[in-house]
Tab-separated table of C-alpha atoms in Angstrom:
chain	number	residue	atom	x	y	z
A	160	MET	CA	60.018	24.568	-15.255
A	161	MET	CA	60.108	26.433	-11.923
A	162	GLN	CA	57.947	29.222	-13.392
A	163	ARG	CA	55.263	26.666	-14.227
A	164	PHE	CA	55.530	25.185	-10.749
A	165	LYS	CA	55.189	28.626	-9.117
A	166	ALA	CA	52.181	29.472	-11.263
A	167	ALA	CA	50.483	26.250	-10.226
A	168	LEU	CA	51.360	26.991	-6.618
A	169	LEU	CA	49.868	30.478	-6.718
A	170	GLN	CA	46.673	29.113	-8.208
A	171	ARG	CA	46.324	26.316	-5.664
A	172	ARG	CA	47.810	27.717	-2.475
A	173	ASN	CA	44.583	29.393	-1.385
A	174	ASN	CA	42.687	26.227	-2.269
A	175	LEU	CA	44.972	24.293	0.040
A	176	HIS	CA	44.145	26.654	2.909
A	177	ILE	CA	41.338	24.322	3.778
A	178	HIS	CA	39.783	26.839	6.143
A	179	SER	CA	39.305	29.887	3.928
A	180	LEU	CA	39.460	33.376	5.390
A	181	ARG	CA	35.697	33.721	5.315
A	182	PHE	CA	33.943	33.017	8.603
A	183	LEU	CA	30.674	31.200	9.048
A	184	ASN	CA	27.701	32.560	10.937
A	185	GLN	CA	28.933	33.433	14.429
A	186	HIS	CA	25.710	32.041	15.968
A	187	HIS	CA	26.427	28.593	14.546
A	188	THR	CA	27.053	25.903	17.160
A	189	ARG	CA	28.553	22.560	16.319
A	190	ASN	CA	26.867	19.304	17.234
A	191	LEU	CA	29.438	16.944	18.675
A	192	CYS	CA	29.356	13.285	17.892
A	193	SER	CA	29.022	11.141	20.972
A	194	LEU	CA	32.097	11.383	23.157
A	195	PRO	CA	33.329	8.955	25.785
A	196	ASP	CA	32.406	9.335	29.439
A	197	PRO	CA	33.694	12.792	30.493
A	198	ALA	CA	35.451	11.238	33.487
A	199	ILE	CA	38.633	10.680	31.479
A	200	THR	CA	41.539	10.197	33.829
A	201	ASP	CA	44.034	12.955	34.538
A	202	GLU	CA	46.687	10.812	32.902
A	203	LEU	CA	44.751	10.753	29.632
A	204	ASP	CA	43.934	14.461	29.897
A	205	ASN	CA	47.641	15.147	30.193
A	206	GLN	CA	48.130	13.744	26.690
A	207	VAL	CA	46.790	17.113	25.487
A	208	LEU	CA	47.761	20.068	27.678
A	209	VAL	CA	46.223	23.532	27.446
A	210	GLU	CA	48.053	26.833	27.578
A	211	GLY	CA	45.731	29.792	28.092
A	212	LYS	CA	46.292	33.399	27.091
A	213	ALA	CA	43.950	36.367	27.370
A	214	TRP	CA	42.455	35.931	23.901
A	215	SER	CA	43.744	32.545	22.730
A	216	ARG	CA	44.278	28.918	23.687
A	217	THR	CA	47.064	26.523	22.703
A	218	ALA	CA	46.630	22.747	22.585
A	219	ILE	CA	49.906	20.949	23.327
A	220	LEU	CA	50.255	17.358	22.112
A	221	ASN	CA	52.039	15.819	25.077
A	222	ARG	CA	53.321	12.298	24.493
A	223	PRO	CA	56.955	13.167	23.794
A	224	SER	CA	58.250	9.669	24.578
A	225	VAL	CA	56.346	8.372	21.525
A	226	LEU	CA	56.794	11.541	19.453
A	227	ASN	CA	53.265	12.699	20.317
A	228	CYS	CA	51.572	9.813	18.496
A	229	LEU	CA	47.811	10.254	18.530
A	230	SER	CA	45.570	8.117	20.731
A	231	THR	CA	41.803	7.761	20.924
A	232	ALA	CA	41.801	9.779	24.145
A	233	MET	CA	43.689	12.601	22.426
A	234	GLY	CA	41.132	12.700	19.623
A	235	ALA	CA	38.298	12.866	22.146
A	236	ARG	CA	39.974	15.599	24.179
A	237	LEU	CA	40.796	17.671	21.098
A	238	GLN	CA	37.164	17.459	19.982
A	239	LYS	CA	35.952	18.580	23.389
A	240	LEU	CA	38.457	21.423	23.712
A	241	TYR	CA	38.089	22.777	20.191
A	242	THR	CA	34.307	22.734	20.298
A	243	SER	CA	34.319	24.556	23.639
A	244	TRP	CA	36.788	27.165	22.357
A	245	GLU	CA	34.885	27.636	19.125
A	246	ASN	CA	31.724	28.514	21.027
A	247	ASN	CA	33.494	30.746	23.561
A	248	PRO	CA	33.199	34.428	22.506
A	249	ASP	CA	36.171	35.334	24.709
A	250	ILE	CA	38.571	33.208	22.624
A	251	GLY	CA	39.700	34.775	19.360
A	252	PHE	CA	41.984	32.091	17.950
A	253	VAL	CA	43.556	28.718	18.703
A	254	ALA	CA	47.053	27.269	18.269
A	255	MET	CA	48.598	23.801	18.424
A	256	LYS	CA	52.124	22.577	19.057
A	257	GLY	CA	53.925	19.420	20.152
A	258	SER	CA	56.072	18.601	23.185
A	259	GLY	CA	59.687	17.625	22.630
A	260	ARG	CA	61.357	17.119	19.269
A	261	ALA	CA	58.214	16.230	17.320
A	262	PHE	CA	55.020	17.985	16.411
A	263	CYS	CA	53.280	14.646	15.859
A	264	ALA	CA	54.529	11.433	14.247
A	265	GLY	CA	51.020	10.167	13.382
A	266	GLY	CA	48.565	7.762	14.924
A	267	ASP	CA	49.576	5.298	17.634
A	268	ILE	CA	49.862	2.374	15.249
A	269	VAL	CA	51.447	0.022	17.782
A	270	THR	CA	48.470	0.313	20.126
A	271	LEU	CA	46.176	-0.072	17.114
A	272	TYR	CA	48.058	-3.218	16.104
A	273	HIS	CA	47.540	-4.759	19.532
A	274	MET	CA	43.835	-3.802	19.533
A	275	ILE	CA	43.432	-5.599	16.199
A	276	ASN	CA	45.190	-8.706	17.497
A	277	ALA	CA	42.980	-8.681	20.610
A	278	GLY	CA	39.865	-8.546	18.435
A	279	LYS	CA	38.832	-5.128	19.785
A	280	MET	CA	37.316	-3.935	16.519
A	281	GLU	CA	34.968	-1.425	18.148
A	282	ASP	CA	37.925	0.207	19.889
A	283	CYS	CA	39.681	0.444	16.523
A	284	LYS	CA	36.635	2.100	14.968
A	285	GLU	CA	36.488	4.566	17.846
A	286	PHE	CA	40.140	5.465	17.255
A	287	PHE	CA	39.467	6.443	13.635
A	288	ARG	CA	36.132	8.114	14.432
A	289	MET	CA	37.653	10.365	17.070
A	290	LEU	CA	40.624	11.479	15.000
A	291	TYR	CA	38.773	11.932	11.700
A	292	THR	CA	35.980	13.859	13.381
A	293	TYR	CA	38.481	16.184	15.040
A	294	ILE	CA	40.162	16.741	11.665
A	295	TYR	CA	36.829	17.773	10.188
A	296	ILE	CA	36.188	20.128	13.098
A	297	LEU	CA	39.576	21.718	12.432
A	298	GLY	CA	38.932	21.933	8.698
A	299	THR	CA	35.667	23.800	9.233
A	300	TYR	CA	36.752	25.789	12.281
A	301	LEU	CA	35.135	29.173	12.837
A	302	LYS	CA	38.257	30.757	14.280
A	303	PRO	CA	41.824	31.198	13.039
A	304	HIS	CA	44.138	28.310	13.842
A	305	VAL	CA	47.948	28.311	14.024
A	306	ALA	CA	49.876	25.021	13.936
A	307	LEU	CA	53.561	25.233	14.882
A	308	LEU	CA	55.053	22.325	12.943
A	309	ASN	CA	58.427	22.146	14.638
A	310	GLY	CA	59.915	18.692	14.183
A	311	ILE	CA	58.409	15.466	12.869
A	312	THR	CA	55.016	15.983	11.187
A	313	MET	CA	53.985	12.695	9.629
A	314	GLY	CA	50.813	10.815	8.746
A	315	GLY	CA	48.069	11.751	11.204
A	316	GLY	CA	50.288	14.560	12.472
A	317	ALA	CA	49.786	16.253	9.117
A	318	GLY	CA	46.082	15.444	9.307
A	319	VAL	CA	45.591	17.277	12.618
A	320	SER	CA	47.366	20.422	11.406
A	321	ILE	CA	47.158	21.029	7.664
A	322	PRO	CA	43.365	21.557	7.621
A	323	GLY	CA	43.857	24.646	9.833
A	324	MET	CA	44.296	28.178	8.560
A	325	PHE	CA	47.993	28.780	9.331
A	326	ARG	CA	50.840	26.235	9.360
A	327	VAL	CA	54.302	27.382	10.436
A	328	ALA	CA	57.173	25.167	9.262
A	329	THR	CA	60.718	25.439	10.586
A	330	ASP	CA	64.230	24.235	9.814
A	331	LYS	CA	63.451	21.180	11.963
A	332	THR	CA	60.195	20.202	10.236
A	333	VAL	CA	60.079	16.767	8.589
A	334	PHE	CA	56.875	16.001	6.681
A	335	ALA	CA	55.839	12.653	5.190
A	336	THR	CA	52.808	10.493	4.487
A	337	PRO	CA	54.473	7.062	4.717
A	338	GLU	CA	51.360	4.897	4.970
A	339	THR	CA	51.896	2.889	1.767
A	340	LEU	CA	55.268	1.852	3.136
A	341	ILE	CA	53.534	0.453	6.216
A	342	GLY	CA	50.821	-1.485	4.411
A	343	PHE	CA	48.110	1.187	4.692
A	344	HIS	CA	46.857	4.236	2.769
A	345	PRO	CA	47.368	7.990	3.300
A	346	ASP	CA	44.473	8.833	5.618
A	347	ALA	CA	43.459	11.505	8.143
A	348	GLY	CA	42.449	13.784	5.283
A	349	ALA	CA	45.613	13.137	3.280
A	350	SER	CA	43.700	12.160	0.148
A	351	PHE	CA	42.295	15.697	0.211
A	352	PHE	CA	45.387	17.795	0.847
A	353	LEU	CA	47.770	15.630	-1.206
A	354	SER	CA	45.472	15.758	-4.200
A	355	HIS	CA	45.362	19.565	-4.056
A	356	LEU	CA	49.129	20.009	-4.306
A	357	PRO	CA	50.605	21.348	-7.571
A	358	GLY	CA	50.814	18.865	-10.428
A	359	HIS	CA	51.188	15.261	-9.315
A	360	LEU	CA	53.315	15.997	-6.263
A	361	GLY	CA	50.597	14.433	-4.094
A	362	GLU	CA	50.799	11.105	-5.906
A	363	TYR	CA	54.577	11.142	-5.527
A	364	LEU	CA	54.416	11.815	-1.776
A	365	GLY	CA	51.612	9.333	-1.208
A	366	LEU	CA	53.136	6.443	-3.159
A	367	THR	CA	56.773	6.847	-2.127
A	368	GLY	CA	56.428	8.111	1.453
A	369	GLU	CA	59.317	10.491	0.748
A	370	LYS	CA	59.976	13.342	3.139
A	371	LEU	CA	59.766	17.113	2.662
A	372	ASN	CA	61.581	19.676	4.776
A	373	GLY	CA	60.180	22.983	5.977
A	374	ALA	CA	61.430	24.918	2.945
A	375	GLU	CA	59.716	22.449	0.618
A	376	MET	CA	56.499	22.633	2.632
A	377	ILE	CA	56.273	26.399	2.271
A	378	SER	CA	57.221	26.174	-1.402
A	379	CYS	CA	54.465	23.712	-2.315
A	380	GLY	CA	51.783	25.225	-0.067
A	381	LEU	CA	51.598	22.644	2.712
A	382	ALA	CA	52.832	25.350	5.093
A	383	THR	CA	51.759	28.986	5.053
A	384	HIS	CA	54.813	30.402	6.876
A	385	TYR	CA	58.434	29.479	7.544
A	386	ALA	CA	60.514	30.566	10.514
A	387	HIS	CA	63.765	29.353	12.015
A	388	SER	CA	63.087	27.258	15.105
A	389	SER	CA	65.040	29.753	17.212
A	390	LYS	CA	62.227	32.240	16.613
A	391	LEU	CA	59.384	30.049	17.846
A	392	ALA	CA	59.500	31.445	21.371
A	393	LEU	CA	59.168	34.960	19.934
A	394	ILE	CA	56.278	33.870	17.732
A	395	GLU	CA	54.463	32.298	20.665
A	396	GLU	CA	55.099	35.363	22.810
A	397	GLN	CA	53.763	37.642	20.080
A	398	LEU	CA	50.682	35.486	19.512
A	399	GLY	CA	50.016	35.452	23.246
A	400	ARG	CA	49.765	39.246	23.266
A	401	LEU	CA	47.212	39.431	20.470
A	402	ASP	CA	43.665	40.462	21.291
A	403	THR	CA	41.971	39.550	18.031
A	404	ASP	CA	40.004	37.071	15.991
A	405	ASP	CA	41.063	38.721	12.716
A	406	PRO	CA	43.056	36.365	10.462
A	407	SER	CA	44.869	39.266	8.812
A	408	VAL	CA	46.207	40.470	12.174
A	409	ILE	CA	47.449	36.980	13.008
A	410	GLU	CA	49.018	36.616	9.584
A	411	THR	CA	50.837	39.935	9.976
A	412	SER	CA	52.165	38.761	13.333
A	413	LEU	CA	53.442	35.511	11.813
A	414	GLU	CA	55.036	37.324	8.887
A	415	LYS	CA	56.939	39.550	11.292
A	416	TYR	CA	59.104	36.567	12.267
A	417	SER	CA	59.005	34.678	8.972
A	418	ASP	CA	62.206	33.927	7.082
A	419	LEU	CA	62.913	33.902	3.365
A	420	VAL	CA	63.972	30.392	2.501
A	421	TYR	CA	65.420	28.742	-0.585
A	422	LEU	CA	65.117	25.169	-1.804
A	423	ASP	CA	68.136	22.881	-1.720
A	424	ASN	CA	69.557	22.015	-5.120
A	425	ILE	CA	68.520	18.393	-4.604
A	426	SER	CA	64.910	19.230	-3.724
A	427	VAL	CA	62.264	17.198	-5.515
A	428	LEU	CA	60.514	20.472	-6.323
A	429	HIS	CA	63.283	21.201	-8.819
A	430	ARG	CA	62.229	17.992	-10.566
A	431	ILE	CA	58.533	18.745	-10.840
A	432	GLU	CA	58.560	18.300	-14.635
A	433	ILE	CA	59.883	14.746	-14.595
A	434	LEU	CA	57.805	14.001	-11.490
A	435	ASP	CA	54.640	15.029	-13.315
A	436	LYS	CA	55.659	13.011	-16.352
A	437	CYS	CA	56.053	9.829	-14.301
A	438	PHE	CA	53.277	10.187	-11.714
A	439	SER	CA	50.530	11.410	-14.058
A	440	HIS	CA	49.924	7.908	-15.415
A	441	ASP	CA	46.663	6.115	-14.685
A	442	THR	CA	48.012	3.039	-12.916
A	443	VAL	CA	50.768	2.150	-10.477
A	444	GLU	CA	52.248	-0.222	-13.072
A	445	GLU	CA	52.484	2.596	-15.616
A	446	ILE	CA	54.043	4.929	-13.049
A	447	ILE	CA	56.722	2.355	-12.237
A	448	ASP	CA	57.305	1.632	-15.937
A	449	SER	CA	57.782	5.361	-16.542
A	450	LEU	CA	60.269	5.619	-13.674
A	451	GLU	CA	62.147	2.610	-15.017
A	452	SER	CA	62.268	4.167	-18.467
A	453	GLU	CA	63.638	7.444	-17.107
A	454	THR	CA	66.163	5.568	-14.991
A	455	SER	CA	67.459	3.564	-17.929
A	456	LYS	CA	67.774	6.678	-20.080
A	457	THR	CA	69.411	8.954	-17.515
A	458	ASN	CA	70.774	6.779	-14.687
A	459	ASP	CA	69.602	9.683	-12.544
A	460	ALA	CA	70.047	9.215	-8.781
A	461	TRP	CA	66.627	10.691	-8.010
A	462	CYS	CA	64.898	8.319	-10.437
A	463	ILE	CA	66.761	5.344	-8.990
A	464	SER	CA	65.844	6.305	-5.410
A	465	THR	CA	62.228	7.065	-6.304
A	466	LEU	CA	61.838	3.777	-8.164
A	467	ARG	CA	63.074	1.825	-5.151
A	468	ARG	CA	60.372	3.100	-2.766
A	469	PRO	CA	57.177	1.730	-4.380
A	470	LYS	CA	58.931	-1.590	-5.016
A	471	GLU	CA	59.343	-1.951	-1.247
A	472	ALA	CA	55.748	-1.003	-0.417
A	473	SER	CA	52.546	-3.014	-0.167
A	474	PRO	CA	51.333	-3.675	-3.750
A	475	LEU	CA	47.689	-3.471	-2.731
A	476	GLY	CA	48.394	-0.389	-0.609
A	477	LEU	CA	49.927	1.365	-3.618
A	478	LYS	CA	46.892	0.752	-5.824
A	479	VAL	CA	44.430	1.699	-3.103
A	480	SER	CA	46.390	4.863	-2.293
A	481	LEU	CA	46.598	6.020	-5.912
A	482	LYS	CA	42.854	5.591	-6.367
A	483	SER	CA	42.185	7.409	-3.087
A	484	ILE	CA	44.312	10.434	-4.013
A	485	ARG	CA	42.803	10.601	-7.484
A	486	GLU	CA	39.278	10.526	-6.037
A	487	GLY	CA	40.241	13.142	-3.461
A	488	ARG	CA	41.009	15.611	-6.244
A	489	PHE	CA	37.279	15.814	-6.984
A	490	GLN	CA	35.879	15.502	-3.458
A	491	THR	CA	35.330	17.788	-0.498
A	492	LEU	CA	37.107	17.311	2.820
A	493	ASP	CA	34.104	15.623	4.425
A	494	GLN	CA	33.738	13.224	1.491
A	495	CYS	CA	37.418	12.317	1.722
A	496	LEU	CA	37.219	11.616	5.455
A	497	ILE	CA	34.090	9.485	5.083
A	498	ARG	CA	35.729	7.479	2.305
A	499	GLU	CA	38.999	7.153	4.230
A	500	TYR	CA	37.063	5.870	7.244
A	501	ARG	CA	35.626	3.068	5.102
A	502	MET	CA	39.083	2.325	3.733
A	503	SER	CA	40.681	2.287	7.173
A	504	LEU	CA	38.121	-0.166	8.533
A	505	GLN	CA	38.727	-2.404	5.527
A	506	GLY	CA	42.463	-2.094	6.085
A	507	ILE	CA	42.293	-3.298	9.681
A	508	SER	CA	39.596	-5.949	9.123
A	509	ASN	CA	41.941	-8.382	7.327
A	510	GLN	CA	39.041	-9.303	5.039
A	511	ILE	CA	41.006	-8.397	1.900
A	512	SER	CA	44.606	-8.516	3.053
A	513	ARG	CA	46.645	-8.660	6.249
A	514	ASP	CA	49.016	-5.949	5.048
A	515	PHE	CA	48.088	-3.632	7.919
A	516	CYS	CA	49.567	-6.226	10.266
A	517	GLU	CA	52.724	-6.084	8.146
A	518	LEU	CA	53.028	-2.397	8.884
A	519	LEU	CA	56.325	-0.858	7.934
A	520	ILE	CA	57.550	1.142	10.878
A	521	PHE	CA	59.357	4.389	10.426
A	522	PHE	CA	61.421	5.206	13.502
A	523	PHE	CA	59.695	8.547	13.308
A	524	SER	CA	62.749	10.590	12.386
A	525	VAL	CA	63.915	8.172	9.689
A	526	LEU	CA	61.667	5.908	7.613
A	527	PHE	CA	62.566	2.236	7.545
A	528	PRO	CA	60.862	-0.206	5.144
A	529	LYS	CA	60.085	-2.947	7.655
A	530	GLY	CA	56.731	-3.863	9.142
A	531	VAL	CA	55.452	-3.019	12.611
A	532	ARG	CA	55.037	-6.723	13.165
A	533	ALA	CA	58.514	-7.328	11.790
A	534	ARG	CA	60.418	-4.356	13.212
A	535	MET	CA	58.670	-3.701	16.520
A	536	VAL	CA	56.823	-6.859	17.434
A	537	ASP	CA	58.430	-10.021	16.041
A	538	LYS	CA	61.817	-8.518	15.117
A	539	ASP	CA	62.187	-10.785	12.049
A	540	LEU	CA	62.634	-7.815	9.668
A	541	ALA	CA	60.655	-9.532	6.899
A	542	PRO	CA	57.296	-8.001	5.935
A	543	LYS	CA	55.190	-10.397	3.875
A	544	TRP	CA	52.796	-8.457	1.659
A	545	ASN	CA	49.580	-10.117	0.510
A	546	PRO	CA	49.295	-10.113	-2.424
A	547	PRO	CA	53.066	-9.988	-2.976
A	548	ARG	CA	53.006	-8.511	-6.507
A	549	LEU	CA	51.220	-5.648	-8.215
A	550	LYS	CA	49.703	-7.874	-10.893
A	551	GLN	CA	48.067	-9.957	-8.157
A	552	ALA	CA	46.390	-6.912	-6.570
A	553	SER	CA	43.188	-7.146	-8.593
A	554	LYS	CA	40.704	-4.418	-9.433
A	555	ASP	CA	38.089	-6.207	-7.309
A	556	MET	CA	40.413	-6.142	-4.286
A	557	VAL	CA	40.983	-2.422	-4.736
A	558	GLU	CA	37.278	-1.674	-5.182
A	559	HIS	CA	36.457	-3.720	-2.084
A	560	TYR	CA	38.626	-1.334	-0.058
A	561	PHE	CA	36.235	1.509	-0.855
A	562	SER	CA	33.063	-0.259	0.293
A	563	PRO	CA	31.558	-0.510	3.808
A	564	LEU	CA	32.626	-3.442	5.967
A	565	SER	CA	29.066	-4.749	5.769
A	566	LYS	CA	25.609	-3.595	4.738
A	567	SER	CA	24.872	-2.733	8.359
A	568	GLU	CA	28.150	-0.849	8.983
A	569	PRO	CA	27.407	2.880	9.436
A	570	ASP	CA	29.530	5.477	7.695
A	571	LEU	CA	31.459	8.115	9.600
A	572	GLU	CA	29.056	10.763	10.904
A	573	LEU	CA	30.587	14.222	10.952
A	574	PRO	CA	29.441	16.888	13.448
A	575	THR	CA	27.953	19.472	11.102
A	576	GLU	CA	24.492	19.701	9.647
A	577	VAL	CA	25.593	21.344	6.394
A	578	PRO	CA	29.158	20.431	5.412
A	579	GLU	CA	31.328	23.103	3.861
A	580	ALA	CA	32.137	22.291	0.248
A	581	PHE	CA	35.884	22.864	0.024
A	582	THR	CA	37.426	22.795	-3.452
């Protein structure tokens, strides 16, 4: 079983390195989408700090009080910084890290919730445009990129790091894509990188919102390196001394401080065979039926726990998410982001369902199956999904999620003339 998993990993790991080791034409310059007025306040600029070294730059996500949740201003600043650094011949590579105990817990969904309630739809669109466009810039970046994933790395936090060349996980890393549990869909490029994981691990992560630790991330290919958190200062010091734009030199430097790590006995990656058996089915109903069948036959604790998660999630969100991940398996990164942008606008429009306003909040370090409205806003602890049952989430409702808001609604415009076709 593990041999088959490792073989699949070896075949797909390089595919998951969304930025391959080949570089594009060094005379290429990227055309930015329209950015907000450059007179962003110092307070907003401080949401992304910059640490400069002789031959590199580090972007520091700096909202530690909210676990570095991503704002529109952060997306705009990251676009501006990364484009400037990409075109600067004196910068060889770029890194990213988070302030405090999180790398990044995702998008600022509470602010987004209040924008929706205030009817500020254009502000909501700008939020998704800024973040998705930055993710595409990272996924097609001309220079090596190192993300230090120390701490919580969830939702959009995965989106702003996994498309880069190198991802360093630690003993403190906690990864998850919990969007179905909060009435949404795995976005920020998740339908691309989840669908490229070995077997049907991506469907499992996307539909259950379950967490992976750093050892599991390196084992399945979501991370490229693993180091104990006590070594991060040494890694940063070593990277700061490098005078290079050569990915192999950076990789050698990272490997110098990397640790050999083993999976826990209870890791889901030891259960890849039964996971594939259950999550390979065509529909959410069939996946749940398969889990129920395995549970009744084995009374296995993992099956029982796994079965519980989708039963607590948004029924429509589950069906939309499964379709999204399955489509992502055959699409490029840019196609996934464009499709996810459509889906996200549908999700916040309330035209099909109000599930986004029943968001399940995860208190960032621990996931809790209660909505943002319920847990953080109204405190009634009772999310009310619409529709409430899987059988009521019709095919037409799911298909509607993948269409533009209106005939006049423009798709996401990405800042490259010829998109890279990642496979």
